Coordinates of C-alpha atoms and ligand atoms in Angstrom, one line a residue:
M1 CA -0.2 0.0 0.0
K2 CA 1.3 3.3 -1.1
L3 CA 1.2 5.7 2.2
S4 CA 3.1 8.8 1.2
F5 CA 2.7 10.8 -1.8
K6 CA 5.0 12.8 -3.7
I7 CA 5.4 17.1 -3.4
G8 CA 8.3 18.0 -5.1
S9 CA 11.9 16.9 -5.6
A10 CA 15.1 18.1 -4.1
W11 CA 18.5 17.5 -6.6
G12 CA 16.5 15.2 -8.3
I13 CA 15.4 13.5 -5.2
P14 CA 12.1 13.1 -4.7
I15 CA 9.9 14.0 -2.0
E16 CA 6.9 12.7 -0.3
L17 CA 4.2 13.4 2.2
H18 CA 3.2 10.5 4.6
L19 CA 0.0 9.4 5.0
T20 CA 0.6 10.2 9.1
F21 CA 1.4 13.9 7.9
I22 CA -1.3 14.5 5.8
L23 CA -3.8 13.2 8.5
L24 CA -2.1 15.6 11.6
I25 CA -2.1 18.6 8.8
L26 CA -5.9 18.1 8.0
A27 CA -6.8 17.3 11.8
V28 CA -4.8 20.3 13.4
L29 CA -6.5 22.2 10.5
G30 CA -10.3 21.0 11.5
L31 CA -9.3 21.8 15.4
A32 CA -7.7 25.0 14.2
V33 CA -11.2 26.3 12.6
Y34 CA -13.4 24.8 15.1
F35 CA -11.2 26.8 17.9
S36 CA -10.8 30.0 15.7
D37 CA -7.2 29.1 16.6
I38 CA -4.7 29.8 13.0
Y39 CA -2.0 29.9 15.6
S40 CA -2.2 26.2 15.6
F41 CA -1.9 25.3 12.3
I42 CA 0.9 27.9 11.4
L43 CA 3.4 25.6 13.9
V44 CA 2.1 22.9 12.0
V45 CA 3.3 24.1 8.6
F46 CA 6.3 24.9 10.3
L47 CA 6.8 21.7 11.2
F48 CA 6.7 20.6 7.7
V49 CA 9.0 23.2 6.4
F50 CA 11.5 22.4 9.8
V51 CA 11.3 18.2 9.1
F52 CA 12.1 19.5 5.5
F53 CA 15.7 20.6 6.5
H54 CA 16.3 18.2 8.9
E55 CA 16.1 15.8 6.5
L56 CA 17.8 18.1 3.8
A57 CA 20.5 17.6 6.2
H58 CA 21.2 13.6 6.1
S59 CA 20.8 13.9 2.0
V60 CA 23.6 16.5 2.0
V61 CA 26.0 14.7 4.2
A62 CA 24.8 11.3 2.3
R63 CA 25.8 12.8 -1.1
R64 CA 28.6 14.4 0.0
N65 CA 30.0 10.6 0.9
K66 CA 28.9 9.7 -2.5
I67 CA 25.2 7.6 -1.4
K68 CA 22.1 7.9 -3.3
V69 CA 19.2 9.3 -1.7
R70 CA 16.4 7.0 -3.3
K71 CA 13.5 9.5 -1.8
I72 CA 13.0 11.2 1.3
V73 CA 9.9 11.0 3.2
L74 CA 8.6 13.5 5.8
Y75 CA 6.6 11.8 8.6
P76 CA 5.8 14.0 11.3
I77 CA 8.2 13.3 14.0
G78 CA 11.1 13.4 11.3
G79 CA 11.8 12.1 8.2
V80 CA 13.3 8.8 6.7
S81 CA 15.8 9.3 3.8
E82 CA 15.8 6.0 1.9
I83 CA 19.4 5.5 0.3
E84 CA 21.0 3.0 -1.8
E85 CA 22.7 1.1 0.0
I86 CA 23.6 0.9 4.3
P87 CA 27.1 2.3 4.3
E88 CA 29.3 0.0 4.9
N89 CA 31.7 2.2 7.1
P90 CA 30.5 3.0 10.3
A91 CA 32.0 6.7 10.1
I92 CA 30.4 7.7 7.3
E93 CA 26.8 6.6 9.0
W94 CA 27.2 7.8 12.1
R95 CA 27.9 11.2 10.7
M96 CA 25.2 11.2 8.5
A97 CA 22.5 10.3 10.9
I98 CA 23.3 13.2 13.1
A99 CA 23.6 15.6 10.5
G100 CA 19.6 15.8 10.9
P101 CA 19.3 16.3 14.7
L102 CA 22.5 18.2 15.0
T103 CA 20.1 20.6 12.1
S104 CA 17.4 20.4 14.6
V105 CA 18.9 21.5 17.2
I106 CA 20.9 24.2 15.7
L107 CA 18.0 25.6 14.6
G108 CA 16.1 25.6 18.2
A109 CA 19.1 26.9 19.9
A110 CA 19.5 30.0 16.9
L111 CA 15.5 30.8 17.3
V112 CA 15.9 30.3 21.1
G113 CA 19.0 32.5 21.3
I114 CA 17.3 35.5 18.8
Y115 CA 14.8 35.8 20.9
Y116 CA 16.5 35.9 24.5
L117 CA 19.6 37.9 23.2
L118 CA 18.3 39.9 20.4
P119 CA 16.0 42.9 20.8
V120 CA 13.7 42.0 18.0
K121 CA 9.7 42.6 17.8
I122 CA 8.2 39.2 17.5
P123 CA 4.4 38.8 16.6
T124 CA 2.8 36.9 19.8
F125 CA -0.5 35.2 19.2
K126 CA -2.8 33.5 21.4
P127 CA -1.7 29.6 22.7
S128 CA -2.7 27.1 21.2
S129 CA -5.8 25.4 22.0
F130 CA -4.6 22.0 22.3
I131 CA -0.1 21.9 21.3
I132 CA 1.5 23.5 24.4
S133 CA 2.8 26.9 23.2
S134 CA 3.4 30.1 25.0
G135 CA 2.4 32.3 21.7
N136 CA 5.3 33.5 21.0
I137 CA 6.2 32.3 17.4
L138 CA 10.3 32.4 17.8
L139 CA 10.4 30.7 20.9
D140 CA 7.4 28.1 19.8
L141 CA 9.4 27.3 16.8
G142 CA 12.8 27.3 18.5
Y143 CA 11.6 24.7 21.2
L144 CA 9.5 22.9 18.4
N145 CA 12.6 22.3 16.7
L146 CA 14.9 21.5 19.6
L147 CA 12.4 19.0 20.4
L148 CA 12.7 17.1 17.1
G149 CA 16.4 17.1 17.5
A150 CA 16.0 15.5 21.2
F151 CA 13.5 13.1 19.8
N152 CA 15.8 11.7 16.8
L153 CA 19.1 11.3 19.1
I154 CA 16.8 9.1 20.9
P155 CA 19.3 5.8 20.8
A156 CA 16.5 3.1 19.4
F157 CA 15.5 2.7 15.8
P158 CA 14.1 3.9 13.4
M159 CA 15.3 6.8 14.8
D160 CA 19.1 8.8 13.8
G161 CA 20.2 8.2 17.0
G162 CA 19.4 4.4 16.8
R163 CA 21.5 4.2 13.7
V164 CA 24.1 6.8 15.5
F165 CA 25.0 3.8 18.1
R166 CA 24.7 1.2 15.7
A167 CA 27.8 2.7 13.7
L168 CA 29.4 3.1 17.0
L169 CA 28.6 -0.4 17.9
A170 CA 29.5 -1.9 14.2
E171 CA 32.7 -0.2 14.7
R172 CA 33.3 -2.9 17.5
M173 CA 31.7 -6.2 16.3
K174 CA 30.2 -7.1 13.0
F175 CA 27.3 -5.0 11.3
S176 CA 24.6 -7.5 11.4
N177 CA 25.1 -8.2 15.2
A178 CA 25.6 -4.1 16.0
T179 CA 21.9 -4.1 14.4
K180 CA 20.5 -6.8 16.2
Y181 CA 21.5 -4.9 19.5
A182 CA 20.5 -1.4 18.4
A183 CA 17.3 -3.0 17.0
Y184 CA 16.8 -5.0 20.3
I185 CA 17.2 -1.7 22.2
G186 CA 15.1 -0.2 20.1
R187 CA 12.2 -2.6 20.6
I188 CA 12.8 -2.0 25.1
F189 CA 11.9 2.0 24.1
G190 CA 9.1 1.3 22.3
I191 CA 7.2 -0.7 24.6
I192 CA 8.6 1.3 27.6
M193 CA 7.3 4.3 25.8
V194 CA 3.8 2.5 25.2
G195 CA 3.7 1.8 28.9
I196 CA 4.8 5.3 29.6
G197 CA 1.6 6.5 27.4
F198 CA -0.7 4.2 29.2
F199 CA -0.1 5.5 32.7
F200 CA -0.2 9.2 31.7
F201 CA -3.4 8.4 29.3
N202 CA -1.1 9.7 26.4
P203 CA -2.5 8.5 23.0
V204 CA 0.4 10.1 21.2
L205 CA 3.1 8.8 22.8
I206 CA 1.8 4.7 22.8
L207 CA 1.7 5.7 19.2
I208 CA 5.4 6.7 18.7
G209 CA 6.0 3.6 20.8
V210 CA 4.5 1.7 18.7
F211 CA 5.9 3.0 15.5
I212 CA 9.5 2.7 17.4
Y213 CA 8.5 -1.1 18.5
I214 CA 7.5 -1.8 14.5
G215 CA 9.9 0.3 13.1
A216 CA 13.2 -1.3 14.7
S217 CA 11.7 -4.7 14.4
E218 CA 11.8 -4.0 10.0
E219 CA 14.8 -2.5 10.3
A220 CA 16.6 -5.5 12.1
E221 CA 15.0 -7.7 9.4
Q222 CA 16.1 -5.9 6.3
T223 CA 19.7 -5.5 7.8
I224 CA 20.1 -8.9 8.7
V225 CA 18.1 -10.4 5.2
S226 CA 20.6 -8.9 3.6
T227 CA 23.8 -9.8 5.2
T228 CA 22.6 -13.3 5.3
L229 CA 21.7 -12.9 1.6
A230 CA 24.9 -11.5 0.6
S231 CA 27.0 -14.6 1.9
V232 CA 24.8 -17.0 -1.1
R233 CA 25.9 -17.1 -4.1
V234 CA 24.3 -17.5 -7.7
K235 CA 25.2 -21.1 -8.1
D236 CA 23.5 -22.2 -4.4
V237 CA 20.2 -21.2 -5.8
M238 CA 20.4 -21.1 -9.8
Q239 CA 18.5 -23.8 -12.1
S240 CA 20.7 -26.3 -13.9
E241 CA 18.1 -26.9 -15.9
I242 CA 17.7 -24.3 -19.3
G243 CA 14.9 -23.8 -21.5
S244 CA 16.4 -21.7 -24.4
V245 CA 14.7 -20.6 -27.2
R246 CA 16.8 -20.2 -31.2
P247 CA 16.6 -16.9 -33.0
D248 CA 14.7 -18.9 -35.9
Q249 CA 11.8 -19.7 -33.7
T250 CA 8.3 -18.0 -33.8
V251 CA 7.0 -15.7 -30.7
T252 CA 4.5 -18.3 -30.0
E253 CA 6.9 -21.0 -29.9
A254 CA 8.9 -18.9 -27.5
L255 CA 6.0 -18.5 -25.3
E256 CA 5.5 -22.1 -25.3
V257 CA 9.3 -23.0 -24.2
M258 CA 9.0 -20.1 -21.7
F259 CA 5.3 -21.7 -20.1
K260 CA 7.2 -25.3 -19.8
S261 CA 10.2 -24.0 -18.5
K262 CA 7.8 -21.5 -16.2
Y263 CA 10.2 -18.0 -17.4
H264 CA 9.0 -14.8 -17.2
D265 CA 11.7 -13.5 -19.9
A266 CA 12.5 -15.7 -23.2
L267 CA 16.4 -16.8 -23.3
V268 CA 17.8 -17.0 -26.2
E269 CA 20.7 -18.9 -27.5
K270 CA 21.9 -20.1 -31.0
D271 CA 23.9 -23.1 -31.6
G272 CA 25.0 -23.1 -27.5
V273 CA 26.0 -19.6 -27.9
F274 CA 23.8 -16.9 -25.4
Q275 CA 22.2 -14.0 -27.6
G276 CA 20.8 -12.1 -25.1
L277 CA 17.1 -12.2 -23.1
V278 CA 13.9 -10.9 -24.8
I279 CA 12.1 -9.3 -22.1
W280 CA 8.3 -9.9 -21.4
N281 CA 7.6 -6.5 -21.6
E282 CA 8.6 -6.9 -25.2
I283 CA 7.4 -10.2 -25.7
I284 CA 3.5 -8.9 -25.1
K285 CA 3.6 -5.9 -27.8
V286 CA 3.1 -8.5 -30.3
K287 CA 0.2 -8.3 -30.9
I288 CA -1.7 -12.0 -30.9
E289 CA -2.5 -12.9 -34.6
Q290 CA 1.2 -11.6 -35.5
R291 CA 2.9 -14.3 -33.3
N292 CA 3.2 -16.7 -35.5
N293 CA 4.7 -14.4 -38.2
I294 CA 7.5 -12.3 -35.9
R295 CA 10.3 -14.0 -35.4
V296 CA 12.7 -14.1 -32.1
E297 CA 15.5 -12.5 -33.8
Q298 CA 13.2 -9.5 -34.6
M299 CA 12.7 -8.6 -31.2
P300 CA 15.2 -6.2 -29.4
L301 CA 17.4 -8.2 -26.9
K302 CA 18.8 -7.6 -23.9
N303 CA 22.3 -8.7 -23.2
I304 CA 22.6 -9.5 -19.4
S305 CA 24.0 -12.3 -17.3
T306 CA 25.1 -13.0 -14.5
Y307 CA 27.6 -15.1 -12.7
P308 CA 27.8 -18.5 -11.0
D309 CA 30.0 -16.9 -7.7
E310 CA 28.2 -13.9 -7.7
A311 CA 26.3 -12.8 -4.8
V312 CA 22.5 -13.5 -5.1
F313 CA 21.9 -9.9 -3.5
E314 CA 23.6 -7.9 -6.3
S315 CA 21.6 -9.8 -9.2
Y316 CA 18.7 -9.7 -7.4
K317 CA 19.4 -6.0 -7.3
L318 CA 20.1 -6.2 -11.1
M319 CA 16.9 -7.6 -11.9
T320 CA 15.0 -5.4 -10.3
K321 CA 16.9 -2.6 -11.8
E322 CA 16.0 -4.2 -15.2
K323 CA 12.6 -5.4 -14.7
I324 CA 13.5 -9.1 -15.4
D325 CA 12.3 -11.9 -13.3
L326 CA 15.2 -14.2 -15.2
L327 CA 18.7 -13.9 -15.0
P328 CA 20.9 -16.2 -17.1
V329 CA 24.0 -17.4 -15.4
V330 CA 27.3 -17.8 -17.6
E331 CA 30.8 -18.6 -17.1
R332 CA 33.0 -16.2 -15.9
D333 CA 36.2 -18.0 -18.1
I334 CA 33.0 -18.1 -21.5
P335 CA 30.7 -15.3 -20.7
T336 CA 28.6 -17.1 -24.1
K337 CA 27.7 -20.2 -22.2
V338 CA 24.8 -20.3 -20.3
V339 CA 25.0 -22.8 -17.2
G340 CA 21.9 -21.9 -15.2
V341 CA 19.1 -19.8 -14.6
L342 CA 18.2 -17.9 -11.7
T343 CA 14.7 -16.8 -11.2
S344 CA 13.3 -14.1 -8.9
E345 CA 11.1 -17.2 -7.4
A346 CA 14.3 -18.7 -6.5
V347 CA 15.5 -15.1 -5.2
A348 CA 12.2 -15.0 -2.7
N349 CA 12.9 -19.0 -1.7
A350 CA 16.6 -17.9 -0.9
Y351 CA 15.0 -14.8 1.2
E352 CA 12.8 -16.5 3.0
K353 CA 15.8 -19.2 3.9
A354 CA 18.1 -16.5 5.1
K355 CA 14.7 -14.7 6.8
N356 CA 14.4 -18.0 9.3
H357 CA 18.2 -18.4 9.4
Ligands
ZN1 ZN1 16.7 12.4 10.6

């Protein structure tokens, strides 16, 4: 289910607003209208701007370290910068993680500092009817940033502090173990927060606690699966039985071979020499009445393959990038000799195995 919506982009990085943030904005707007209290709404809009700054700081450090940021998702309590891969260097990870909270804390301190130190005239409002506030916009926004920074420094996944904590552990132990311990602390933290929430009848605390608990568990699972999968080689899960088609065969014949071998794409070989793949998206473009006339050699070929000693995880990344469900495996010394095929089904099985490891 898609729970976040694209609202724009910065340096080519898509920026998405999470459903919870949209709901929060709508809820506050409703309450603001009900209490004729525009100030609460202004605070929430600024929260959105400050979360954006916070997230941007993560992305800037990521880019400076040549880590690709896939997208930024803004949540009311912070954000998530989805990066292409977790940096293996803990020093980069903790710098990237701390950049966000640091930005929030500096912004907050600056706003509060301006309020106390500089004789500036600031617009004041009637304090919000349902958000703890002073009514002084400079001071309230300052505290909002300090809260955002402090909250994200909690050493629990999926908060930034959890990442810093993991990176510090990873300097001393295996990355997967560091993740396991950090996630463990994250879960305990979530449970404590839910407990406190129930004790004080505070539904926001309960929600945040649940969010931390789920986030910590997901993070741990993903990391552990990807590190376990990293040690599985293509040859461990590939099928050595190959159903290939010849360039002079028709599309109908190719479909028959694909159906029989349960392939999603057609593997083309000529006299035992690998030619390439005709992908499913191209095959279905051929109209049914033309499938008996058009030959495989008239179709666009994709020359793509992997090696038996390659990591399954890397090969799978290639498959998702190229949108294929079948990856031919060729010999490293003779790259025209197909020795097997890797299917996404085989990868899914390996993934299941790694998860239950
Ligand atoms: Zn952050």
